């Protein structure tokens, strides 16, 4: 699986673990529901800033989100 797909699936997995809707996650980090949807589907990439916000929000490393490690 490539990094883009790993990122997309990990964001979705972490969101679901927290029982959040795409809208709730988007509100928490300053994105729309549509933006979260496109990130989770692998259609859209994100900025470094949003990557860091996602990592902080989910309390995981950016390396984990990017698929560089399997340790959150």
Coordinates of C-alpha atoms in Angstrom, one line a residue:
X1 CA 0.0 0.0 0.0
X2 CA 1.4 3.4 -0.9
X3 CA 1.9 6.3 1.6
X4 CA -1.2 8.2 0.3
X5 CA -3.5 5.2 0.9
X6 CA -2.0 4.5 4.3
X7 CA -2.5 8.1 5.3
X8 CA -6.1 8.0 4.1
X9 CA -6.9 4.8 5.9
X10 CA -5.2 5.8 9.1
X11 CA -7.1 9.1 9.3
X12 CA -10.4 7.3 8.7
X13 CA -9.5 4.5 11.2
X14 CA -8.5 7.0 13.9
X15 CA -11.6 9.1 13.3
X16 CA -13.9 6.1 13.7
X17 CA -12.1 4.9 16.8
X18 CA -13.0 8.2 18.4
X19 CA -16.5 7.9 17.1
X20 CA -16.4 11.2 15.3
X21 CA -18.2 12.1 12.1
X22 CA -16.2 13.7 9.3
X23 CA -17.9 17.0 10.2
X24 CA -16.8 16.8 13.8
X25 CA -13.2 16.0 12.8
X26 CA -13.3 18.8 10.3
X27 CA -14.6 21.3 12.8
X28 CA -11.9 20.2 15.3
X29 CA -9.0 20.9 12.9
X30 CA -10.5 23.6 10.7
X31 CA -11.6 21.7 7.6
X32 CA -14.9 21.0 6.0
X33 CA -16.6 17.6 5.9
X34 CA -15.9 17.5 2.2
X35 CA -12.2 18.0 2.8
X36 CA -12.1 15.2 5.4
X37 CA -14.0 13.0 3.0
X38 CA -11.5 13.6 0.2
X39 CA -8.6 13.0 2.5
X40 CA -10.1 9.7 3.7
X41 CA -10.8 8.6 0.1
X42 CA -7.2 9.4 -0.9
X43 CA -8.3 12.0 -3.5
X44 CA -6.9 14.9 -1.5
X45 CA -3.6 15.3 0.2
X46 CA -3.0 17.8 3.0
X47 CA -0.6 20.4 4.1
X48 CA 2.2 19.9 6.6
X49 CA 0.2 22.2 9.0
X50 CA -2.9 20.0 8.8
X51 CA -0.8 16.9 9.1
X52 CA 0.6 18.2 12.4
X53 CA -2.9 19.2 13.5
X54 CA -4.2 15.7 12.8
X55 CA -1.3 14.1 14.6
X56 CA -1.8 16.3 17.7
X57 CA -5.6 15.8 17.6
X58 CA -5.3 12.0 17.5
X59 CA -2.1 11.9 19.7
X60 CA -0.1 10.0 17.2
X61 CA 3.1 10.7 15.3
X62 CA 3.2 12.2 11.8
X63 CA 5.3 9.1 10.9
X64 CA 2.4 6.9 12.0
X65 CA -0.1 8.9 9.9
X66 CA 2.3 8.7 6.9
X67 CA 2.9 5.0 7.2
X68 CA 6.6 5.3 8.1
X69 CA 6.0 3.4 11.3
X70 CA 3.3 1.2 12.8
X71 CA 3.8 2.6 16.2
X72 CA 1.3 5.4 16.9

